[in-house]
Short mmCIF file of C-alpha atoms and ligand atoms in Angstrom, two decimals:
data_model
loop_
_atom_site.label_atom_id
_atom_site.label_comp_id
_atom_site.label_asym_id
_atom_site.label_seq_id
_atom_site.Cartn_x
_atom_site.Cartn_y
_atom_site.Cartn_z
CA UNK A 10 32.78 85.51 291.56
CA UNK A 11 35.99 86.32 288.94
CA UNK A 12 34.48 89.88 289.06
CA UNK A 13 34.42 90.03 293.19
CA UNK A 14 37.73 88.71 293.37
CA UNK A 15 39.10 91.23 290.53
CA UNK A 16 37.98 93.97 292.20
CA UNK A 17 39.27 93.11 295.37
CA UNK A 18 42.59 93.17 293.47
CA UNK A 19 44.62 95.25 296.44
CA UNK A 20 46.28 97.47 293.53
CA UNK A 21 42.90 98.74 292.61
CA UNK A 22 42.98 100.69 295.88
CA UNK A 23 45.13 103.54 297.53
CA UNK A 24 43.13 102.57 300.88
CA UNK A 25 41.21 99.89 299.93
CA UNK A 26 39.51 99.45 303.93
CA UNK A 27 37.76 103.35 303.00
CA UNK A 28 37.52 102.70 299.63
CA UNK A 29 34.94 99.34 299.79
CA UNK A 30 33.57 100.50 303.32
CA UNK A 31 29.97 99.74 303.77
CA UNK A 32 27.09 102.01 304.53
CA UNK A 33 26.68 101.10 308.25
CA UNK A 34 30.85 100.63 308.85
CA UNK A 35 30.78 104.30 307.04
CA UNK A 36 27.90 106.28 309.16
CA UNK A 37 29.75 104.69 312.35
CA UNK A 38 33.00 106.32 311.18
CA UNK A 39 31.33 109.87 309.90
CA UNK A 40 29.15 109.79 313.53
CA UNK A 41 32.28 109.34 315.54
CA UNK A 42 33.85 112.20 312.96
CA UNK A 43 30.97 114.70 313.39
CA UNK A 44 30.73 114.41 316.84
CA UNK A 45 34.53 115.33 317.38
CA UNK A 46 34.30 118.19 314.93
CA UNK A 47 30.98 119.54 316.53
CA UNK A 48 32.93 119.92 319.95
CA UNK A 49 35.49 121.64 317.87
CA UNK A 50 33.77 124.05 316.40
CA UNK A 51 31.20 124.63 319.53
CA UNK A 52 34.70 125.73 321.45
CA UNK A 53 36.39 127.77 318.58
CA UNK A 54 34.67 128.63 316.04
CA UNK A 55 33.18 132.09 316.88
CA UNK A 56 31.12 132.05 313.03
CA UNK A 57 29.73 129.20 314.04
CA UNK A 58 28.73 129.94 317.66
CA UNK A 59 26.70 132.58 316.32
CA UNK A 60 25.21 131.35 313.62
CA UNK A 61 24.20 127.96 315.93
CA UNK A 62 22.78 130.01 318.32
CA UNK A 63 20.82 132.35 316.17
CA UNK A 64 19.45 129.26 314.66
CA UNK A 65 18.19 127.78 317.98
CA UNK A 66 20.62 124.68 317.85
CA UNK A 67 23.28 123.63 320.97
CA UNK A 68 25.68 121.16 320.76
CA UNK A 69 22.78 118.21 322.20
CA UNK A 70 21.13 119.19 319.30
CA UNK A 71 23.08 117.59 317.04
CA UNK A 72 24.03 113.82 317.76
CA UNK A 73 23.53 112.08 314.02
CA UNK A 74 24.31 112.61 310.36
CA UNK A 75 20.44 113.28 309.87
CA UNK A 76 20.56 116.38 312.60
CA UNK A 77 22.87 118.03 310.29
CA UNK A 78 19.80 119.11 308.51
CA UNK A 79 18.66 121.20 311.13
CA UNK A 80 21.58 123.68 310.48
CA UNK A 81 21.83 126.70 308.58
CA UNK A 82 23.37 126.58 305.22
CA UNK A 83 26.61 128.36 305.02
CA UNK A 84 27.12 130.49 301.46
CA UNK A 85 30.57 131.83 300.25
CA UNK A 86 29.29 135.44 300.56
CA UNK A 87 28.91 134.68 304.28
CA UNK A 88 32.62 133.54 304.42
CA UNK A 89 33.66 137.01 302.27
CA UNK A 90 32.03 138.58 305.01
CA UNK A 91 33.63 137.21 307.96
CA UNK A 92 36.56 137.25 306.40
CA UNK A 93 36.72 141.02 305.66
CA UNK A 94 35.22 141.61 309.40
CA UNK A 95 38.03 139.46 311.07
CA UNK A 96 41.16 139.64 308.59
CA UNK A 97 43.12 137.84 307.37
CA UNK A 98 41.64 134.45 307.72
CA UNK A 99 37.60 135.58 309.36
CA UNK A 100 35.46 134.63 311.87
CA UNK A 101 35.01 131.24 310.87
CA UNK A 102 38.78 129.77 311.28
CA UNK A 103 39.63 128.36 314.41
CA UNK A 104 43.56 127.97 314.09
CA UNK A 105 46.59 129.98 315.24
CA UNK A 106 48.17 131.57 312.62
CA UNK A 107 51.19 130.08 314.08
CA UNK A 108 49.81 126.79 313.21
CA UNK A 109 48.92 127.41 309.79
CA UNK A 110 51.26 125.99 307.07
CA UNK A 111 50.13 127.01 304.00
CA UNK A 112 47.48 129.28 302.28
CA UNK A 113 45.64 128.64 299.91
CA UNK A 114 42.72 130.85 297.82
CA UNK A 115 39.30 130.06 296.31
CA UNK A 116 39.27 132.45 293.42
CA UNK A 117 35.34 134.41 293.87
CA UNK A 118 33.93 136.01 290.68
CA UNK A 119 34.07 139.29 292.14
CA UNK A 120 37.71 139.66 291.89
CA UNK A 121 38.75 139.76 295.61
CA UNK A 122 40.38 136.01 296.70
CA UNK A 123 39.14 134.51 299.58
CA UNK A 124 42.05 132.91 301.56
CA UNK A 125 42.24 129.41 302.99
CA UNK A 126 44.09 128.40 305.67
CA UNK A 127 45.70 125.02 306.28
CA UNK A 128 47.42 123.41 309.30
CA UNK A 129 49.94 120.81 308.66
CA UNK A 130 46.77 118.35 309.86
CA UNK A 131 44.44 119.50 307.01
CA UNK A 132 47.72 119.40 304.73
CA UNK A 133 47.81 115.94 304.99
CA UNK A 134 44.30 115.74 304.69
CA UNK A 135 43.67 117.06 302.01
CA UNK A 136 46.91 114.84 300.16
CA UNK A 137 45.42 111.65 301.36
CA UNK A 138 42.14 112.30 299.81
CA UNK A 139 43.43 113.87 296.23
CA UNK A 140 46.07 111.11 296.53
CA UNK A 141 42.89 108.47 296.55
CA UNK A 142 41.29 110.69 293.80
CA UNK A 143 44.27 110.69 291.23
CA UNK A 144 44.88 106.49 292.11
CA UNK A 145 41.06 106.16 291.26
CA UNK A 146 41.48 107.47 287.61
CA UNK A 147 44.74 104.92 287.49
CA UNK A 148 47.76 107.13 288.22
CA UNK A 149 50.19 104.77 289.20
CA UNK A 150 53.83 105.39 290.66
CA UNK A 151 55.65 104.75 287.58
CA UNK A 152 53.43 107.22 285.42
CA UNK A 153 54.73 110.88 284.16
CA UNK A 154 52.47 113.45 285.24
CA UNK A 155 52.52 116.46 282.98
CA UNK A 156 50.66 119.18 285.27
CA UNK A 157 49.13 121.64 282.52
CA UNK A 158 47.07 123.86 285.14
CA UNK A 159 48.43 126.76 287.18
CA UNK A 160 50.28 125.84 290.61
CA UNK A 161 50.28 129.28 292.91
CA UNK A 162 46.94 129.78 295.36
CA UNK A 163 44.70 127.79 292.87
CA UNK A 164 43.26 124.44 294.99
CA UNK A 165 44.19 122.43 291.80
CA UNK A 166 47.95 123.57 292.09
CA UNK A 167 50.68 122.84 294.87
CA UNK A 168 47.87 120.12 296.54
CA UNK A 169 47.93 118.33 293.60
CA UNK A 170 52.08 117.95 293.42
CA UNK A 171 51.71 116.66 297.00
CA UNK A 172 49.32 114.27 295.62
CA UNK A 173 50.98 112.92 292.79
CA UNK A 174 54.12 112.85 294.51
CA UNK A 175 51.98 111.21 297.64
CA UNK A 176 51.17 108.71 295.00
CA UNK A 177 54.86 108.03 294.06
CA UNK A 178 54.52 109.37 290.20
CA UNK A 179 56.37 111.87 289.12
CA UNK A 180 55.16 115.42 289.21
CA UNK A 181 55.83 117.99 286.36
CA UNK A 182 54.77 121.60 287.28
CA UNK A 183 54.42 122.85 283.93
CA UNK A 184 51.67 125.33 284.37
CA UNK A 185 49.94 127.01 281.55
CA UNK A 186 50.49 129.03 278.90
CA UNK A 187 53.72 126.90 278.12
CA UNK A 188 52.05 124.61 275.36
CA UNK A 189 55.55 124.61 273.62
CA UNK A 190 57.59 124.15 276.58
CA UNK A 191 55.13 120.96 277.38
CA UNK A 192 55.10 119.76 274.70
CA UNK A 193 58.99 119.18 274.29
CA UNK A 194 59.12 117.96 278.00
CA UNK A 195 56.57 115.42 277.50
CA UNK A 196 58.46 113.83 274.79
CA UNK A 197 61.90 114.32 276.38
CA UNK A 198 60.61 112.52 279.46
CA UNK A 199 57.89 110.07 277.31
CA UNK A 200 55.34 111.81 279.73
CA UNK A 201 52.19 109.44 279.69
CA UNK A 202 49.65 111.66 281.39
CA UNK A 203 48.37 115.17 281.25
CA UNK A 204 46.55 116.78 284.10
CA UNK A 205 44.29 119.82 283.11
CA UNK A 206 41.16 121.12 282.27
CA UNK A 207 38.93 119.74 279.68
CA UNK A 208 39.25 123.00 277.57
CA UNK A 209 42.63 122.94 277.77
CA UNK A 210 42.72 119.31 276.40
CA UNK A 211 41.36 120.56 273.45
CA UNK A 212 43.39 123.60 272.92
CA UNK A 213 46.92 121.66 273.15
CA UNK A 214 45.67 119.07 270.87
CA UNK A 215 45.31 121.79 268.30
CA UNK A 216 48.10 123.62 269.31
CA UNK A 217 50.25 120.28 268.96
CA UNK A 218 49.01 119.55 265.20
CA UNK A 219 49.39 123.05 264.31
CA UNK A 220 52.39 123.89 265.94
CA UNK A 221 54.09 120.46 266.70
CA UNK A 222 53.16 119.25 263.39
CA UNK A 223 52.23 116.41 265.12
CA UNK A 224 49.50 113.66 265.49
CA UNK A 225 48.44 114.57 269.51
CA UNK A 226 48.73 110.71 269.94
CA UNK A 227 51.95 110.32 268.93
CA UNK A 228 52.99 112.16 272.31
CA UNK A 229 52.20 108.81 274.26
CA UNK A 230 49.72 110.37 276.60
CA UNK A 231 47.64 107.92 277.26
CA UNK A 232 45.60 109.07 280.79
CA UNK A 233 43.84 112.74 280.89
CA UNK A 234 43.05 113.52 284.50
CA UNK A 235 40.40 116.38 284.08
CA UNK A 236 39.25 118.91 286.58
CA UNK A 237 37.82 122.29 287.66
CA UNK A 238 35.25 122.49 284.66
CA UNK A 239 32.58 119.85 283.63
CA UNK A 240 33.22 118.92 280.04
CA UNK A 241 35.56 115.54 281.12
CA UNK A 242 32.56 113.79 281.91
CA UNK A 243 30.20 115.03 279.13
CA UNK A 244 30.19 111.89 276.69
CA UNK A 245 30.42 114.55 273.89
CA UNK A 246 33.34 116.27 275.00
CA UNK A 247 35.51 113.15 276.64
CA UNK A 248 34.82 111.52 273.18
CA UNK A 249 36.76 114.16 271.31
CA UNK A 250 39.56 114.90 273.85
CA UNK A 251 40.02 110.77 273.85
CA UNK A 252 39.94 110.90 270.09
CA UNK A 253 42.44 113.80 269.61
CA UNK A 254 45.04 111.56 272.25
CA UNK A 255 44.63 108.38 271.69
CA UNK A 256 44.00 108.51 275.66
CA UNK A 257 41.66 107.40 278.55
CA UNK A 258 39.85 110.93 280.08
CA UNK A 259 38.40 110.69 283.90
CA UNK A 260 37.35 113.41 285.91
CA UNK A 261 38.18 114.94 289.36
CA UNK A 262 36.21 117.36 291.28
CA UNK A 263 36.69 119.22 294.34
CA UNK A 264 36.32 122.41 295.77
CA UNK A 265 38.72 125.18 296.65
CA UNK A 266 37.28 125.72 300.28
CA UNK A 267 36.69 122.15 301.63
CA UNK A 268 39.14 119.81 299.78
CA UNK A 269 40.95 119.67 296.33
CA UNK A 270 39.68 116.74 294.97
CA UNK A 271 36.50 115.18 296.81
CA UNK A 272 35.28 112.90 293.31
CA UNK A 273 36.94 111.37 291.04
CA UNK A 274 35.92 108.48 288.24
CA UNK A 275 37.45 105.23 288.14
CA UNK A 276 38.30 103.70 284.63
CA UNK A 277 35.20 102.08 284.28
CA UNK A 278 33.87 106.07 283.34
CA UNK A 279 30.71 105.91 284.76
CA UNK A 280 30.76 108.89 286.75
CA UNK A 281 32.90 110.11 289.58
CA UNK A 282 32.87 108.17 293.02
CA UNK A 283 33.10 110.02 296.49
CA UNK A 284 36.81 109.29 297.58
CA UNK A 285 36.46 111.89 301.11
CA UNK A 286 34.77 109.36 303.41
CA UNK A 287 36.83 110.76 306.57
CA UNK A 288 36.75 114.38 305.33
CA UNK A 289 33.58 115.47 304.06
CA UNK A 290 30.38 114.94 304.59
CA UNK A 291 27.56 115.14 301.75
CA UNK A 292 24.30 116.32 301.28
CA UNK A 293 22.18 116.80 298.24
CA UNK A 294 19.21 119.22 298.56
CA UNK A 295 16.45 120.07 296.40
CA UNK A 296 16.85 123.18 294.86
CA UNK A 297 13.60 124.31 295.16
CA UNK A 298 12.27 123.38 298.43
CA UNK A 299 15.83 123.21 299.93
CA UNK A 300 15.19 119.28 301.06
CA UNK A 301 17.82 116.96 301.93
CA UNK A 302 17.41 114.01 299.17
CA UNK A 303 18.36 110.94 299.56
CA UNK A 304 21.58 109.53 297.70
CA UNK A 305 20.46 107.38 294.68
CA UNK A 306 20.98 106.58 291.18
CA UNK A 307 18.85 109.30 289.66
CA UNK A 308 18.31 112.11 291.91
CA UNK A 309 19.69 115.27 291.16
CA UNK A 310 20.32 118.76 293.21
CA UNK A 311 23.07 120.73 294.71
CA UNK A 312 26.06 119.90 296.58
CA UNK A 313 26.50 120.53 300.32
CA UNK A 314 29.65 120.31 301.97
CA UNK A 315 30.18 119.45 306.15
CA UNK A 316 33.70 119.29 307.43
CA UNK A 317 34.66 115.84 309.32
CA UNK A 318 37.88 116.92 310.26
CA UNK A 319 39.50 120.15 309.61
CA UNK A 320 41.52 122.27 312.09
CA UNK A 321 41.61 125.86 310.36
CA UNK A 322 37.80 126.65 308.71
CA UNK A 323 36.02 123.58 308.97
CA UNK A 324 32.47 124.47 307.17
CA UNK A 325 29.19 123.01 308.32
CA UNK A 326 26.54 122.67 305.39
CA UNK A 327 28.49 124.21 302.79
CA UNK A 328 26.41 125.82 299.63
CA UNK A 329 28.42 124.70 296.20
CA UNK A 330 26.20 125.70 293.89
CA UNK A 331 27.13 122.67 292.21
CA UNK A 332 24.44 121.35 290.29
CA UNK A 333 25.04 116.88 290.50
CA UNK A 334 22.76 113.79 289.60
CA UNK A 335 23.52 111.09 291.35
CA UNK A 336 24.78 108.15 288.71
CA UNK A 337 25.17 105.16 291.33
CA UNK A 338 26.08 103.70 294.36
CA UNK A 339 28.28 100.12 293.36
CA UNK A 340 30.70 100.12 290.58
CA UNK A 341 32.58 97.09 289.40
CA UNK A 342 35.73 98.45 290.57
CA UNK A 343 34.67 97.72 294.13
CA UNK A 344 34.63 100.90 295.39
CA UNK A 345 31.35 101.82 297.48
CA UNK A 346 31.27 105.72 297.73
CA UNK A 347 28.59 106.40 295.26
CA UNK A 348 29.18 108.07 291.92
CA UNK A 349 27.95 111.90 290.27
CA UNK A 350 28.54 114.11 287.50
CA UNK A 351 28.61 117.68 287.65
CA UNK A 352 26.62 119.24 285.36
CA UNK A 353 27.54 123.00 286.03
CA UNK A 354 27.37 125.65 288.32
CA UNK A 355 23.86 126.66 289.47
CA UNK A 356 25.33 130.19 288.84
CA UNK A 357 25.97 129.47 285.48
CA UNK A 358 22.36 127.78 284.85
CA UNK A 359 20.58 129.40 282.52
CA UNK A 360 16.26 129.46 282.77
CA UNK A 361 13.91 129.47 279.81
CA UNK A 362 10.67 129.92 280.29
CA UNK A 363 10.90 128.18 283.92
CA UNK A 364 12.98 125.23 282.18
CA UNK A 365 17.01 124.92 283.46
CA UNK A 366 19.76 125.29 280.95
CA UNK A 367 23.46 124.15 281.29
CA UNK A 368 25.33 125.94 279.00
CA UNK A 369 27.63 122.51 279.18
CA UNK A 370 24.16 120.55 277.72
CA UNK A 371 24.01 123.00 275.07
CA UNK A 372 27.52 121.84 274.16
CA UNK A 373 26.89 118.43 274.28
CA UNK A 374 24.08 118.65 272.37
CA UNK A 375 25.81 120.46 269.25
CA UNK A 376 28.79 118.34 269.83
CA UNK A 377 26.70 114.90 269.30
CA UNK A 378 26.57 116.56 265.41
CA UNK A 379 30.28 115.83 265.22
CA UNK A 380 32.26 115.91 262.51
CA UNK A 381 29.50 117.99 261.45
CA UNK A 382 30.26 120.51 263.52
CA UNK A 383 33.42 121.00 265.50
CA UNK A 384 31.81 120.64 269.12
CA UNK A 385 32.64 124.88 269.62
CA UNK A 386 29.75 126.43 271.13
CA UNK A 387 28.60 129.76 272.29
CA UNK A 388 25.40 130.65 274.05
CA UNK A 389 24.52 134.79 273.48
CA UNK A 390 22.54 136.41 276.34
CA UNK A 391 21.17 140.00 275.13
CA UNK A 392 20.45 140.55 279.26
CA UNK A 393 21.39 139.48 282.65
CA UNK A 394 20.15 135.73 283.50
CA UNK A 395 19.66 133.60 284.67
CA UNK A 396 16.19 134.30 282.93
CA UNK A 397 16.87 134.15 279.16
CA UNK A 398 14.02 134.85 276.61
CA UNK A 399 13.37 132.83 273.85
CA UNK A 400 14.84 130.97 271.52
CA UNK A 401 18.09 130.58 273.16
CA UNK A 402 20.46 132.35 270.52
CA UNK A 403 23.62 129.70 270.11
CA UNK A 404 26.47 130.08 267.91
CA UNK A 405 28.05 126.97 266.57
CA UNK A 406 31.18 125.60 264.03
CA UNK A 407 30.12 123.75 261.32
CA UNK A 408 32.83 121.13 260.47
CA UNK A 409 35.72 121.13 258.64
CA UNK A 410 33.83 120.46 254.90
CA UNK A 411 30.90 120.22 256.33
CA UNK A 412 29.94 123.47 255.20
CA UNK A 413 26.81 125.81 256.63
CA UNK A 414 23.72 124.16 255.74
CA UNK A 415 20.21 125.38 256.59
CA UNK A 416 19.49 122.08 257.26
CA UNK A 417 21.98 121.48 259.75
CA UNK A 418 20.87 124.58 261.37
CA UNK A 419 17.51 123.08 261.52
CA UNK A 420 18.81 119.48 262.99
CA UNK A 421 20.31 121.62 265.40
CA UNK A 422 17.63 123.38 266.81
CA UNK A 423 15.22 119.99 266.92
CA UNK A 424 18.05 118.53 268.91
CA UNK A 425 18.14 121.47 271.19
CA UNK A 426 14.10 120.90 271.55
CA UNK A 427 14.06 117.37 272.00
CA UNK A 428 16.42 117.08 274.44
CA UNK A 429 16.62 120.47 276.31
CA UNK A 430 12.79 121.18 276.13
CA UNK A 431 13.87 124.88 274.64
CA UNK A 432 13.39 126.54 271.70
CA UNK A 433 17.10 128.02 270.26
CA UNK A 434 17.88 130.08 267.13
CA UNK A 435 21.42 128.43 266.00
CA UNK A 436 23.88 130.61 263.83
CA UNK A 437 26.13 128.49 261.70
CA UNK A 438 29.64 130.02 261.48
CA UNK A 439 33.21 128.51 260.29
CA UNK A 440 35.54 125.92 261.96
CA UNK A 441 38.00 128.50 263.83
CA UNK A 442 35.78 131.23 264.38
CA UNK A 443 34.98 130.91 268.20
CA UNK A 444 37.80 131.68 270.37
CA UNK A 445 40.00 128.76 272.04
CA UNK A 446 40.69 129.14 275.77
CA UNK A 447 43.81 127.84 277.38
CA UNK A 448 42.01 127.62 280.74
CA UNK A 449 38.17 126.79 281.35
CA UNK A 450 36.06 127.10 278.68
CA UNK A 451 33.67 130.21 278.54
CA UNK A 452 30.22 129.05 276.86
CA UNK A 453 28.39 132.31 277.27
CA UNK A 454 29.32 135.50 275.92
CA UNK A 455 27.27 138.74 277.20
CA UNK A 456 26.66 141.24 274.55
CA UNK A 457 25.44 143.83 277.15
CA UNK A 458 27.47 145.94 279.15
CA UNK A 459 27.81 144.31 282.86
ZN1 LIG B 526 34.41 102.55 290.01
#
């Protein structure tokens, strides 16, 4: 009973009526959403018109949540495309220029940005729901937000400010590459919490005892809000970064095209809860047989994203190629949207001999050795993947003393069996040695020429 009335503690919640909604109130709400959006996008969106009607599908078609499944998954490649057939913003937005307010890009690995759009509607959408997020992982008005993560076109940037600003806290747009400039900031203003990626985390903890001179927890930051990179959440990783700070780490996810901040973990740390009730709808599918699966503690796939309300490119069925496992569906902070981690990219995955690799489990595994080894990790791939042959060749820091011992090599490679199912050929090489990136980590390094 203490517990129930704790969490109903209104200060736990930015909008505590979404934030403890239950299934049925929810599935009423996203219905009544869907529906409105379908009509939307039936009128304007000519993407969508064709790819509905290619597909066999009109708008009596789809009444419920569960029809969603009957439509075609949309991939980014398909958005490249309609983009560069209908410039600037493609086939699939349904705004007026004229009504757009802001853009926005969702950085591709092929170099060319992909823009998106925003009316002053999906503006404030998308700053009520990474508002939420941020209050989940306990940013509170009076904190100091020290924004270490780049502000221009990057969905992490200027919809974060609005956010934290949303929030009442106050917003410092330090960007990166300005460790020194950050760090004097954060004591002239007694900054209390640092917004960036996990890798970068790391690198300004380093920086700030090598540089600074200076024990990283002597800064007072005492919340990490991480994003854009799994490693926050890996028990590995968020036990260093809160080690080197002194500080609590959560973890925020989003995604560049639908909304900045869709997940985000509460301060219990048990994986991040969905905060877009009103915004997004999810699905996760089976990766192989391309199934819709139902949400519970345990199951595992990719990410799909529908748009509930969006005015510029709302999205049906989204593709992610996030790879999530579903970690829960109550929490004992109240809140009822149901919890993930990320475990990486399905891009990034990695397959040996038919079993699936995260280069961010590979990490986690080396970094459980700590202080053996410093937690620095790279995985060498001789050719293109995501097929690798084995043993998967990893390069990893022994420790600070620790010194490079065969049979740490060996305890190494068990681990890597026993846990990841793969064979792996570890190379022991000094603390130092592996470079230190300022903005997401980079875990694999090709050694042929792409
Ligand atoms: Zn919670």
């Amino acid at each position: 009973m203490v517990r129930q009335r704790l969490s109903m503690n209104p200060e736990e919640y930015l909008d505590s009526e979404i934030e403890t909604i239950r299934p049925d109130g929810l599935r009423a709400l996203q219905e009544q959403k869907l529906a409105k959006q379908l009509d939307y996008l039936f009128a304007r969106s000519p993407f969508y018109q064709d790819k509905l009607r290619a597909a066999g599908l009109r708008r009596e078609h789809l009444r419920t949540l569960a029809d969603l499944a009957r439509v075609p998954l949309t991939t980014k490649e398909e958005l490249r495309d309609s983009q560069h057939a209908s410039p600037p913003l493609g086939r699939h937005a349904c705004a007026e220029m004229v009504d757009v307010i802001r853009i926005q890009s969702s950085t591709g690995t092929t170099g060319r940005p992909s823009l998106v759009g925003l009316t002053r509607r999906d503006a404030e959408g998308w700053t009520r729901v990474t508002a939420r997020s941020f209050y989940t992982q306990g940013v509170r008005p009076a904190d100091i937000v020290m924004h270490g993560a780049s502000l221009t076109l990057f969905a992490g940037g200027l919809p974060v400010k609005d956010a934290i600003e949303r929030i009442g806290a106050t917003f410092v747009p330090v960007g990166t590459g300005a460790s020194e400039k950050l760090v004097l900031i954060a004591q002239a203003l007694h900054a209390n919490v640092l917004h960036s990626t996990p890798s970068y985390a790391i690198y300004l903890a380093d920086y700030v005892r090598r540089e600074s001179k200076m024990d990283p927890r002597d800064l007072g930051i005492r919340k990490i809000v991480c994003g854009a990179e799994p490693g926050g959440g890996i028990p590995a990783v968020r036990a260093k970064i809160q080690e080197a700070w002194g500080a609590r780490v959560t973890e925020g996810m989003g995604n560049a095209d639908m909304l900045p901040v869709i997940f985000s973990e509460c301060r219990h740390q048990s994986g991040m809860h969905y905060n877009a009730h009103e915004y997004v709808y999810c699905e996760i599918l089976d990766p192989e047989s391309g199934q819709v699966l139902p949400i519970e503690p345990g199951v595992s796939g990719e990410l799909i994203y529908s748009s509930l309300d969006r005015e510029c490119v709302p999205l049906l069925r989204f593709r992610t190629r996030d790879r999530v496992t579903v970690l829960g569906t109550s929490c004992e902070c109240g809140r009822t949207g149901f919890k993930l981690r990320c475990l990486g990219r399905t891009d990034d995955m990695l397959i040996v001999l038919g079993v699936n690799i995260f280069p961010s489990a590979v990490r986690d595994v080396v970094s459980s050795f700590r202080p053996r080894t410093t937690g620095e990790v790279q995985i060498l791939l001789e050719a293109p993947g995501p097929g690798v042959k084995p043993p998967l060749r990893i390069v990893a820091e022994f420790g600070d003393g620790a010194g490079p011992s065969s049979e740490l090599q060996a305890e190494i490679e068990n681990r890597i069996k026993d846990v990841l199912t793969v064979s792996s050929a570890v190379q022991l090489v000094p603390p130092g040695t592996l470079p230190r990136f300022e903005m997401k980590g980079q875990l694999v390094k090709k050694l042929y020429e792409s």
